[in-house]
């Protein structure tokens, strides 16, 4: 009995500081953010102490703002497109690198660099490559794919695709790694017995690989959604949300409201919309993890 | 014999085909990195040429010299190191014991804690930006190093816990018991027995904390109005105005910003790749 009490105490001594820190710096602000979103808080009312409740007014303001609607749709388009590219290319690479060949390991490891590089540098790097006289336009012209240089980041039409291409470049190794891990967990004898039964490569992919990889695939998609949906750095550095809102996303919208116009109320409200979207997706993720635990 | 050699030949052939495909795919994926480095080594005349050169005709280090003799850049480098190291120390002090506690001891609320770390890892930074700004304002740590240090630690802590907990849990309990027979208590057993054994995991955690602290842009530009406190990632933006279209200088700065991260990555590649996988998926 005494031993168990001691064990409990040790557990708390080791774990509580980090937990308390996270509650103070994340948990409390999340709740405080809800409070702010229901008040008329701006830099002026904050300093003069005349903050008052305004109900759901901020939410109405935000949801009826055409700029917000654009940002919301942009975020969705951005996330879905990035996911499609990252996932399909990442999956293909995972299948390739799962084969045994020379250079497989070093190359696979090397590709991960794009995932851990500072996002600011990635953004500037692509901004340079996408510039009018940049290397991408030059190569496309040399290959006779285009005649005139494309205005990648300065036209409202092409700015979003440019940002999507950049983020896909960042996300591919992440998808590749997680899917490759899932692939390597599939026992080889499953494939061997299928081969004996005469299943060809395509059949083996659809009847063995995909079903056995279901958990990894779902986890990668959900995590990818979460990471992509909250994009900030990339858009902020590459386009700043422009031209004319073409690449404005929820996080840059919220940032602008709070720290450019100092409308903390609407900034908080728009951030909460982002939060609710992610929360719904997060619920799915937590359910998935829970299921995995049960299987273990 | 004949059949065996044919089989070996086929296998070798296949391996060669895969290698070629992989290299062909890797080239465009790694090209941006090559392009940054090459461009940073070009002189002014070459960077403005209509037809870009794929190998610099005359590589210069002028861009780097100019950056490294600029007091503003040096200050930004110093700031980056202060923020990243501060964030690393704070995160490791909190997360390593926590991971151990969650792996080793049984107590009420453990599941809730693990779940909380999982969820906080996924929260968008922009969600806590406004409230943290107002809170930091109240406790007077806006425009200090503490603001970005504390806020970037919230990214590292859950990550390190999720990476280290399974590693600690996989260690046999007998290890600590042996240590305790040798006169260690629970705490000293943790420091003298557990930490040295799980060195690889801990070092991976350390690298990630540093990288997260180093790569931050959002917290520094929001919480530090003072230019003198801003790290390299935040000041790189100003170079756009300062150097105009002198991309060779901007890219040299980009290489300098990435350098510590790249060095860490090259030294710890194997562990970082493993850590990414375990920190992202498993609970």
PDB file of C-alpha atoms in Angstrom, chain B:
ATOM      1  CA  UNK B   1      24.340 -22.974 -61.171  1.00  0.00           C
ATOM      2  CA  UNK B   2      23.158 -21.321 -64.315  1.00  0.00           C
ATOM      3  CA  UNK B   3      19.781 -20.590 -62.856  1.00  0.00           C
ATOM      4  CA  UNK B   4      21.223 -19.157 -59.710  1.00  0.00           C
ATOM      5  CA  UNK B   5      23.481 -16.778 -61.559  1.00  0.00           C
ATOM      6  CA  UNK B   6      20.594 -15.706 -63.748  1.00  0.00           C
ATOM      7  CA  UNK B   7      18.544 -15.061 -60.645  1.00  0.00           C
ATOM      8  CA  UNK B   8      21.355 -13.026 -59.139  1.00  0.00           C
ATOM      9  CA  UNK B   9      21.746 -11.123 -62.376  1.00  0.00           C
ATOM     10  CA  UNK B  10      18.069 -10.288 -62.471  1.00  0.00           C
ATOM     11  CA  UNK B  11      18.129  -9.148 -58.877  1.00  0.00           C
ATOM     12  CA  UNK B  12      21.146  -6.956 -59.463  1.00  0.00           C
ATOM     13  CA  UNK B  13      19.541  -5.528 -62.541  1.00  0.00           C
ATOM     14  CA  UNK B  14      16.410  -4.701 -60.648  1.00  0.00           C
ATOM     15  CA  UNK B  15      18.386  -2.986 -57.937  1.00  0.00           C
ATOM     16  CA  UNK B  16      20.106  -0.869 -60.588  1.00  0.00           C
ATOM     17  CA  UNK B  17      16.752   0.126 -62.108  1.00  0.00           C
ATOM     18  CA  UNK B  18      15.395   1.147 -58.704  1.00  0.00           C
ATOM     19  CA  UNK B  19      18.526   3.136 -57.977  1.00  0.00           C
ATOM     20  CA  UNK B  20      18.204   5.014 -61.258  1.00  0.00           C
ATOM     21  CA  UNK B  21      14.519   5.773 -60.676  1.00  0.00           C
ATOM     22  CA  UNK B  22      15.204   6.936 -57.124  1.00  0.00           C
ATOM     23  CA  UNK B  23      18.018   9.216 -58.237  1.00  0.00           C
ATOM     24  CA  UNK B  24      15.866  10.648 -61.034  1.00  0.00           C
ATOM     25  CA  UNK B  25      13.151  11.482 -58.507  1.00  0.00           C
ATOM     26  CA  UNK B  26      15.588  12.815 -55.931  1.00  0.00           C
ATOM     27  CA  UNK B  27      17.160  15.288 -58.348  1.00  0.00           C
ATOM     28  CA  UNK B  28      14.146  17.610 -58.738  1.00  0.00           C
ATOM     29  CA  UNK B  29      13.283  17.192 -55.047  1.00  0.00           C
ATOM     30  CA  UNK B  30      16.738  18.221 -53.911  1.00  0.00           C
ATOM     31  CA  UNK B  31      17.279  20.786 -56.639  1.00  0.00           C
ATOM     32  CA  UNK B  32      15.916  23.745 -54.594  1.00  0.00           C
ATOM     33  CA  UNK B  33      18.613  23.153 -51.972  1.00  0.00           C
ATOM     34  CA  UNK B  34      21.288  23.046 -54.635  1.00  0.00           C
ATOM     35  CA  UNK B  35      19.912  26.206 -56.172  1.00  0.00           C
ATOM     36  CA  UNK B  36      20.023  28.126 -52.907  1.00  0.00           C
ATOM     37  CA  UNK B  37      23.640  27.227 -52.287  1.00  0.00           C
ATOM     38  CA  UNK B  38      24.731  27.894 -55.880  1.00  0.00           C
ATOM     39  CA  UNK B  39      22.922  31.217 -56.015  1.00  0.00           C
ATOM     40  CA  UNK B  40      24.471  32.330 -52.740  1.00  0.00           C
ATOM     41  CA  UNK B  41      27.908  31.853 -54.282  1.00  0.00           C
ATOM     42  CA  UNK B  42      27.257  33.962 -57.353  1.00  0.00           C
ATOM     43  CA  UNK B  43      28.568  37.466 -57.863  1.00  0.00           C
ATOM     44  CA  UNK B  44      26.256  40.404 -58.584  1.00  0.00           C
ATOM     45  CA  UNK B  45      26.886  40.269 -62.326  1.00  0.00           C
ATOM     46  CA  UNK B  46      26.060  36.600 -62.528  1.00  0.00           C
ATOM     47  CA  UNK B  47      22.904  36.660 -60.427  1.00  0.00           C
ATOM     48  CA  UNK B  48      21.345  39.248 -62.748  1.00  0.00           C
ATOM     49  CA  UNK B  49      22.168  37.394 -65.956  1.00  0.00           C
ATOM     50  CA  UNK B  50      19.185  36.669 -68.159  1.00  0.00           C
ATOM     51  CA  UNK B  51      20.286  33.090 -68.697  1.00  0.00           C
ATOM     52  CA  UNK B  52      20.928  31.526 -65.323  1.00  0.00           C
ATOM     53  CA  UNK B  53      24.107  29.521 -64.826  1.00  0.00           C
ATOM     54  CA  UNK B  54      23.848  26.131 -63.181  1.00  0.00           C
ATOM     55  CA  UNK B  55      27.411  26.212 -61.968  1.00  0.00           C
ATOM     56  CA  UNK B  56      28.749  29.559 -60.850  1.00  0.00           C
ATOM     57  CA  UNK B  57      31.363  30.724 -63.313  1.00  0.00           C
ATOM     58  CA  UNK B  58      33.315  32.350 -60.560  1.00  0.00           C
ATOM     59  CA  UNK B  59      32.231  31.513 -57.073  1.00  0.00           C
ATOM     60  CA  UNK B  60      32.536  34.288 -54.584  1.00  0.00           C
ATOM     61  CA  UNK B  61      32.224  34.329 -50.831  1.00  0.00           C
ATOM     62  CA  UNK B  62      31.587  38.037 -50.863  1.00  0.00           C
ATOM     63  CA  UNK B  63      27.921  37.483 -49.996  1.00  0.00           C
ATOM     64  CA  UNK B  64      28.871  35.557 -46.885  1.00  0.00           C
ATOM     65  CA  UNK B  65      31.597  37.987 -45.875  1.00  0.00           C
ATOM     66  CA  UNK B  66      29.156  40.855 -46.195  1.00  0.00           C
ATOM     67  CA  UNK B  67      26.601  39.004 -44.050  1.00  0.00           C
ATOM     68  CA  UNK B  68      29.036  37.937 -41.376  1.00  0.00           C
ATOM     69  CA  UNK B  69      30.555  41.389 -41.004  1.00  0.00           C
ATOM     70  CA  UNK B  70      27.151  43.022 -40.726  1.00  0.00           C
ATOM     71  CA  UNK B  71      26.486  43.754 -37.033  1.00  0.00           C
ATOM     72  CA  UNK B  72      22.720  43.339 -37.593  1.00  0.00           C
ATOM     73  CA  UNK B  73      23.219  39.817 -38.906  1.00  0.00           C
ATOM     74  CA  UNK B  74      25.560  38.939 -36.058  1.00  0.00           C
ATOM     75  CA  UNK B  75      22.995  40.177 -33.574  1.00  0.00           C
ATOM     76  CA  UNK B  76      20.280  38.131 -35.234  1.00  0.00           C
ATOM     77  CA  UNK B  77      22.519  35.042 -35.074  1.00  0.00           C
ATOM     78  CA  UNK B  78      23.098  35.657 -31.382  1.00  0.00           C
ATOM     79  CA  UNK B  79      19.357  36.111 -30.807  1.00  0.00           C
ATOM     80  CA  UNK B  80      18.566  32.893 -32.642  1.00  0.00           C
ATOM     81  CA  UNK B  81      21.036  30.996 -30.471  1.00  0.00           C
ATOM     82  CA  UNK B  82      19.675  32.515 -27.268  1.00  0.00           C
ATOM     83  CA  UNK B  83      16.063  31.717 -28.155  1.00  0.00           C
ATOM     84  CA  UNK B  84      16.776  28.206 -29.463  1.00  0.00           C
ATOM     85  CA  UNK B  85      19.035  27.269 -26.531  1.00  0.00           C
ATOM     86  CA  UNK B  86      16.712  28.782 -23.955  1.00  0.00           C
ATOM     87  CA  UNK B  87      13.778  26.943 -25.448  1.00  0.00           C
ATOM     88  CA  UNK B  88      15.797  23.705 -25.525  1.00  0.00           C
ATOM     89  CA  UNK B  89      16.807  23.946 -21.865  1.00  0.00           C
ATOM     90  CA  UNK B  90      13.289  24.771 -20.715  1.00  0.00           C
ATOM     91  CA  UNK B  91      11.691  22.040 -22.853  1.00  0.00           C
ATOM     92  CA  UNK B  92      14.145  19.324 -21.865  1.00  0.00           C
ATOM     93  CA  UNK B  93      13.962  20.151 -18.150  1.00  0.00           C
ATOM     94  CA  UNK B  94      10.206  19.727 -18.235  1.00  0.00           C
ATOM     95  CA  UNK B  95       9.638  17.047 -20.855  1.00  0.00           C
ATOM     96  CA  UNK B  96      12.303  14.430 -20.104  1.00  0.00           C
ATOM     97  CA  UNK B  97      11.213  13.804 -16.493  1.00  0.00           C
ATOM     98  CA  UNK B  98       7.594  13.933 -17.615  1.00  0.00           C
ATOM     99  CA  UNK B  99       8.165  11.293 -20.290  1.00  0.00           C
ATOM    100  CA  UNK B 100       9.843   9.124 -17.666  1.00  0.00           C
ATOM    101  CA  UNK B 101       7.048   9.621 -15.156  1.00  0.00           C
ATOM    102  CA  UNK B 102       4.419   8.732 -17.732  1.00  0.00           C
ATOM    103  CA  UNK B 103       6.394   5.673 -18.841  1.00  0.00           C
ATOM    104  CA  UNK B 104       7.334   4.248 -15.461  1.00  0.00           C
ATOM    105  CA  UNK B 105       4.805   5.073 -12.770  1.00  0.00           C
ATOM    106  CA  UNK B 106       1.150   4.276 -12.373  1.00  0.00           C
ATOM    107  CA  UNK B 107      -1.003   7.103 -11.141  1.00  0.00           C
ATOM    108  CA  UNK B 108      -4.407   8.583 -11.681  1.00  0.00           C
ATOM    109  CA  UNK B 109      -4.747  11.123 -14.475  1.00  0.00           C
ATOM    110  CA  UNK B 110      -1.975   9.598 -16.549  1.00  0.00           C
ATOM    111  CA  UNK B 111      -4.212   8.913 -19.540  1.00  0.00           C
ATOM    112  CA  UNK B 112      -5.605  12.439 -19.430  1.00  0.00           C
ATOM    113  CA  UNK B 113      -2.083  13.851 -19.416  1.00  0.00           C
ATOM    114  CA  UNK B 114      -0.990  11.792 -22.413  1.00  0.00           C
ATOM    115  CA  UNK B 115      -4.136  12.791 -24.276  1.00  0.00           C
ATOM    116  CA  UNK B 116      -3.507  16.462 -23.425  1.00  0.00           C
ATOM    117  CA  UNK B 117      -0.007  16.327 -24.866  1.00  0.00           C
ATOM    118  CA  UNK B 118      -1.337  14.651 -27.996  1.00  0.00           C
ATOM    119  CA  UNK B 119      -3.985  17.313 -28.479  1.00  0.00           C
ATOM    120  CA  UNK B 120      -1.773  20.322 -27.670  1.00  0.00           C
ATOM    121  CA  UNK B 121       0.706  19.130 -30.267  1.00  0.00           C
ATOM    122  CA  UNK B 122      -1.945  19.605 -32.915  1.00  0.00           C
ATOM    123  CA  UNK B 123      -3.224  23.029 -31.841  1.00  0.00           C
ATOM    124  CA  UNK B 124      -2.499  25.844 -34.270  1.00  0.00           C
ATOM    125  CA  UNK B 125      -0.109  28.516 -33.007  1.00  0.00           C
ATOM    126  CA  UNK B 126      -2.396  31.222 -34.327  1.00  0.00           C
ATOM    127  CA  UNK B 127      -5.056  30.088 -31.847  1.00  0.00           C
ATOM    128  CA  UNK B 128      -3.033  31.101 -28.799  1.00  0.00           C
ATOM    129  CA  UNK B 129      -1.368  34.103 -30.401  1.00  0.00           C
ATOM    130  CA  UNK B 130      -3.881  36.756 -29.334  1.00  0.00           C
ATOM    131  CA  UNK B 131      -4.438  35.539 -25.752  1.00  0.00           C
ATOM    132  CA  UNK B 132      -0.708  34.916 -25.174  1.00  0.00           C
ATOM    133  CA  UNK B 133       0.072  38.400 -26.445  1.00  0.00           C
ATOM    134  CA  UNK B 134      -2.345  39.899 -23.920  1.00  0.00           C
ATOM    135  CA  UNK B 135      -1.106  37.627 -21.101  1.00  0.00           C
ATOM    136  CA  UNK B 136       2.561  38.349 -21.854  1.00  0.00           C
ATOM    137  CA  UNK B 137       1.668  42.023 -21.913  1.00  0.00           C
ATOM    138  CA  UNK B 138       0.149  41.720 -18.425  1.00  0.00           C
ATOM    139  CA  UNK B 139       3.149  39.907 -16.954  1.00  0.00           C
ATOM    140  CA  UNK B 140       5.578  42.234 -18.787  1.00  0.00           C
ATOM    141  CA  UNK B 141       7.501  39.741 -20.853  1.00  0.00           C
ATOM    142  CA  UNK B 142       6.622  41.146 -24.253  1.00  0.00           C
ATOM    143  CA  UNK B 143       9.806  42.332 -25.977  1.00  0.00           C
ATOM    144  CA  UNK B 144      12.027  39.951 -24.028  1.00  0.00           C
ATOM    145  CA  UNK B 145      13.661  36.684 -25.032  1.00  0.00           C
ATOM    146  CA  UNK B 146      11.372  34.886 -22.600  1.00  0.00           C
ATOM    147  CA  UNK B 147       8.289  35.353 -24.775  1.00  0.00           C
ATOM    148  CA  UNK B 148       9.514  33.310 -27.783  1.00  0.00           C
ATOM    149  CA  UNK B 149      11.362  30.877 -25.487  1.00  0.00           C
ATOM    150  CA  UNK B 150       8.234  30.017 -23.506  1.00  0.00           C
ATOM    151  CA  UNK B 151       5.981  29.847 -26.526  1.00  0.00           C
ATOM    152  CA  UNK B 152       8.254  27.680 -28.678  1.00  0.00           C
ATOM    153  CA  UNK B 153       8.718  25.304 -25.745  1.00  0.00           C
ATOM    154  CA  UNK B 154       5.009  24.479 -26.043  1.00  0.00           C
ATOM    155  CA  UNK B 155       5.762  22.893 -29.438  1.00  0.00           C
ATOM    156  CA  UNK B 156       8.803  20.920 -28.259  1.00  0.00           C
ATOM    157  CA  UNK B 157       7.482  19.589 -24.953  1.00  0.00           C
ATOM    158  CA  UNK B 158       4.657  17.381 -26.273  1.00  0.00           C
ATOM    159  CA  UNK B 159       6.845  16.204 -29.125  1.00  0.00           C
ATOM    160  CA  UNK B 160       9.713  15.127 -26.865  1.00  0.00           C
ATOM    161  CA  UNK B 161       7.317  13.412 -24.473  1.00  0.00           C
ATOM    162  CA  UNK B 162       5.723  11.437 -27.305  1.00  0.00           C
ATOM    163  CA  UNK B 163       9.173  10.414 -28.610  1.00  0.00           C
ATOM    164  CA  UNK B 164      10.759   9.532 -25.276  1.00  0.00           C
ATOM    165  CA  UNK B 165       7.904   7.842 -23.418  1.00  0.00           C
ATOM    166  CA  UNK B 166       7.969   4.614 -25.449  1.00  0.00           C
ATOM    167  CA  UNK B 167      11.779   4.524 -25.192  1.00  0.00           C
ATOM    168  CA  UNK B 168      11.675   4.809 -21.407  1.00  0.00           C
ATOM    169  CA  UNK B 169       8.843   2.299 -21.209  1.00  0.00           C
ATOM    170  CA  UNK B 170      10.866  -0.260 -23.167  1.00  0.00           C
ATOM    171  CA  UNK B 171      13.716  -0.219 -20.627  1.00  0.00           C
ATOM    172  CA  UNK B 172      13.576  -3.151 -18.203  1.00  0.00           C
ATOM    173  CA  UNK B 173      12.534  -2.212 -14.685  1.00  0.00           C
ATOM    174  CA  UNK B 174      15.390  -4.299 -13.292  1.00  0.00           C
ATOM    175  CA  UNK B 175      17.807  -1.581 -14.392  1.00  0.00           C
ATOM    176  CA  UNK B 176      16.574   0.891 -11.810  1.00  0.00           C
ATOM    177  CA  UNK B 177      16.299  -1.770  -9.191  1.00  0.00           C
ATOM    178  CA  UNK B 178      19.946  -2.658  -9.781  1.00  0.00           C
ATOM    179  CA  UNK B 179      20.788   1.004  -9.497  1.00  0.00           C
ATOM    180  CA  UNK B 180      18.854   1.297  -6.264  1.00  0.00           C
ATOM    181  CA  UNK B 181      20.690  -1.644  -4.761  1.00  0.00           C
ATOM    182  CA  UNK B 182      23.855   0.270  -5.556  1.00  0.00           C
ATOM    183  CA  UNK B 183      22.567   3.112  -3.405  1.00  0.00           C
ATOM    184  CA  UNK B 184      20.582   5.242  -5.846  1.00  0.00           C
ATOM    185  CA  UNK B 185      17.163   6.579  -4.971  1.00  0.00           C
ATOM    186  CA  UNK B 186      14.459   7.099  -7.578  1.00  0.00           C
ATOM    187  CA  UNK B 187      15.879  10.434  -8.658  1.00  0.00           C
ATOM    188  CA  UNK B 188      19.537   9.516  -8.834  1.00  0.00           C
ATOM    189  CA  UNK B 189      18.613   6.244 -10.567  1.00  0.00           C
ATOM    190  CA  UNK B 190      16.909   8.358 -13.226  1.00  0.00           C
ATOM    191  CA  UNK B 191      20.011  10.491 -13.735  1.00  0.00           C
ATOM    192  CA  UNK B 192      22.708   7.852 -13.371  1.00  0.00           C
ATOM    193  CA  UNK B 193      21.058   4.824 -14.918  1.00  0.00           C
ATOM    194  CA  UNK B 194      18.127   5.724 -17.145  1.00  0.00           C
ATOM    195  CA  UNK B 195      19.389   8.859 -18.886  1.00  0.00           C
ATOM    196  CA  UNK B 196      22.772   7.445 -19.961  1.00  0.00           C
ATOM    197  CA  UNK B 197      21.121   4.320 -21.365  1.00  0.00           C
ATOM    198  CA  UNK B 198      18.538   6.241 -23.363  1.00  0.00           C
ATOM    199  CA  UNK B 199      21.120   8.735 -24.584  1.00  0.00           C
ATOM    200  CA  UNK B 200      20.111   8.378 -28.245  1.00  0.00           C
ATOM    201  CA  UNK B 201      16.499   9.259 -27.561  1.00  0.00           C
ATOM    202  CA  UNK B 202      17.435  12.168 -25.333  1.00  0.00           C
ATOM    203  CA  UNK B 203      19.844  13.595 -27.884  1.00  0.00           C
ATOM    204  CA  UNK B 204      17.158  13.317 -30.565  1.00  0.00           C
ATOM    205  CA  UNK B 205      14.793  15.211 -28.282  1.00  0.00           C
ATOM    206  CA  UNK B 206      17.447  17.848 -27.737  1.00  0.00           C
ATOM    207  CA  UNK B 207      17.936  18.275 -31.480  1.00  0.00           C
ATOM    208  CA  UNK B 208      14.213  18.667 -32.067  1.00  0.00           C
ATOM    209  CA  UNK B 209      13.841  21.253 -29.290  1.00  0.00           C
ATOM    210  CA  UNK B 210      16.664  23.266 -30.814  1.00  0.00           C
ATOM    211  CA  UNK B 211      15.254  23.018 -34.333  1.00  0.00           C
ATOM    212  CA  UNK B 212      11.744  24.050 -33.213  1.00  0.00           C
ATOM    213  CA  UNK B 213      13.166  27.004 -31.292  1.00  0.00           C
ATOM    214  CA  UNK B 214      15.448  27.976 -34.152  1.00  0.00           C
ATOM    215  CA  UNK B 215      12.824  27.751 -36.913  1.00  0.00           C
ATOM    216  CA  UNK B 216      10.187  29.864 -35.167  1.00  0.00           C
ATOM    217  CA  UNK B 217       8.979  32.954 -36.972  1.00  0.00           C
ATOM    218  CA  UNK B 218       5.453  33.627 -35.772  1.00  0.00           C
ATOM    219  CA  UNK B 219       6.088  34.042 -32.031  1.00  0.00           C
ATOM    220  CA  UNK B 220       9.076  36.318 -32.471  1.00  0.00           C
ATOM    221  CA  UNK B 221       7.429  38.692 -34.915  1.00  0.00           C
ATOM    222  CA  UNK B 222       4.337  38.886 -32.704  1.00  0.00           C
ATOM    223  CA  UNK B 223       5.861  39.151 -29.241  1.00  0.00           C
ATOM    224  CA  UNK B 224       9.033  41.093 -30.012  1.00  0.00           C
ATOM    225  CA  UNK B 225       8.484  44.489 -31.545  1.00  0.00           C
ATOM    226  CA  UNK B 226      12.110  45.380 -30.941  1.00  0.00           C
ATOM    227  CA  UNK B 227      14.254  44.598 -33.965  1.00  0.00           C
ATOM    228  CA  UNK B 228      17.231  44.063 -31.672  1.00  0.00           C
ATOM    229  CA  UNK B 229      15.624  40.980 -30.119  1.00  0.00           C
ATOM    230  CA  UNK B 230      14.564  39.254 -33.304  1.00  0.00           C
ATOM    231  CA  UNK B 231      16.125  35.999 -34.496  1.00  0.00           C
ATOM    232  CA  UNK B 232      17.433  35.239 -37.993  1.00  0.00           C
ATOM    233  CA  UNK B 233      14.147  33.815 -39.260  1.00  0.00           C
ATOM    234  CA  UNK B 234      12.352  37.067 -38.439  1.00  0.00           C
ATOM    235  CA  UNK B 235      14.993  39.456 -39.750  1.00  0.00           C
ATOM    236  CA  UNK B 236      15.447  37.599 -43.041  1.00  0.00           C
ATOM    237  CA  UNK B 237      12.256  39.278 -44.124  1.00  0.00           C
ATOM    238  CA  UNK B 238      13.824  42.711 -43.850  1.00  0.00           C
ATOM    239  CA  UNK B 239      16.638  41.690 -46.157  1.00  0.00           C
ATOM    240  CA  UNK B 240      14.134  41.614 -48.963  1.00  0.00           C
ATOM    241  CA  UNK B 241      13.759  45.375 -48.686  1.00  0.00           C
ATOM    242  CA  UNK B 242      17.380  45.995 -47.850  1.00  0.00           C
ATOM    243  CA  UNK B 243      18.914  44.099 -50.743  1.00  0.00           C
ATOM    244  CA  UNK B 244      16.086  44.476 -53.220  1.00  0.00           C
ATOM    245  CA  UNK B 245      16.475  41.775 -55.806  1.00  0.00           C
ATOM    246  CA  UNK B 246      20.014  40.866 -54.816  1.00  0.00           C
ATOM    247  CA  UNK B 247      19.030  37.276 -54.397  1.00  0.00           C
ATOM    248  CA  UNK B 248      22.603  36.093 -53.924  1.00  0.00           C
ATOM    249  CA  UNK B 249      22.764  37.963 -50.611  1.00  0.00           C
ATOM    250  CA  UNK B 250      19.331  36.781 -49.531  1.00  0.00           C
ATOM    251  CA  UNK B 251      20.186  33.175 -50.368  1.00  0.00           C
ATOM    252  CA  UNK B 252      23.494  33.434 -48.483  1.00  0.00           C
ATOM    253  CA  UNK B 253      21.517  34.564 -45.478  1.00  0.00           C
ATOM    254  CA  UNK B 254      19.133  31.649 -46.028  1.00  0.00           C
ATOM    255  CA  UNK B 255      22.048  29.219 -46.024  1.00  0.00           C
ATOM    256  CA  UNK B 256      23.314  30.745 -42.779  1.00  0.00           C
ATOM    257  CA  UNK B 257      19.866  30.387 -41.168  1.00  0.00           C
ATOM    258  CA  UNK B 258      19.624  26.765 -42.251  1.00  0.00           C
ATOM    259  CA  UNK B 259      23.188  25.834 -41.328  1.00  0.00           C
ATOM    260  CA  UNK B 260      22.715  24.828 -37.660  1.00  0.00           C
ATOM    261  CA  UNK B 261      19.634  22.798 -38.570  1.00  0.00           C
ATOM    262  CA  UNK B 262      21.460  21.094 -41.439  1.00  0.00           C
ATOM    263  CA  UNK B 263      24.484  20.304 -39.258  1.00  0.00           C
ATOM    264  CA  UNK B 264      22.256  18.769 -36.587  1.00  0.00           C
ATOM    265  CA  UNK B 265      20.442  16.836 -39.272  1.00  0.00           C
ATOM    266  CA  UNK B 266      23.616  15.428 -40.834  1.00  0.00           C
ATOM    267  CA  UNK B 267      25.070  14.351 -37.483  1.00  0.00           C
ATOM    268  CA  UNK B 268      21.851  12.854 -36.119  1.00  0.00           C
ATOM    269  CA  UNK B 269      20.142  11.863 -39.348  1.00  0.00           C
ATOM    270  CA  UNK B 270      19.230   8.336 -38.320  1.00  0.00           C
ATOM    271  CA  UNK B 271      17.747   9.365 -34.982  1.00  0.00           C
ATOM    272  CA  UNK B 272      15.931  12.380 -36.379  1.00  0.00           C
ATOM    273  CA  UNK B 273      14.219  10.272 -39.022  1.00  0.00           C
ATOM    274  CA  UNK B 274      13.169   7.732 -36.386  1.00  0.00           C
ATOM    275  CA  UNK B 275      12.104  10.472 -33.999  1.00  0.00           C
ATOM    276  CA  UNK B 276       9.907  12.117 -36.625  1.00  0.00           C
ATOM    277  CA  UNK B 277       8.046   8.872 -37.118  1.00  0.00           C
ATOM    278  CA  UNK B 278       7.544   8.012 -33.460  1.00  0.00           C
ATOM    279  CA  UNK B 279       6.769  11.572 -32.380  1.00  0.00           C
ATOM    280  CA  UNK B 280       4.124  12.014 -35.020  1.00  0.00           C
ATOM    281  CA  UNK B 281       2.077   8.853 -34.942  1.00  0.00           C
ATOM    282  CA  UNK B 282       2.330   6.899 -31.752  1.00  0.00           C
ATOM    283  CA  UNK B 283       0.731   7.938 -28.511  1.00  0.00           C
TER     284      UNK B 283
END
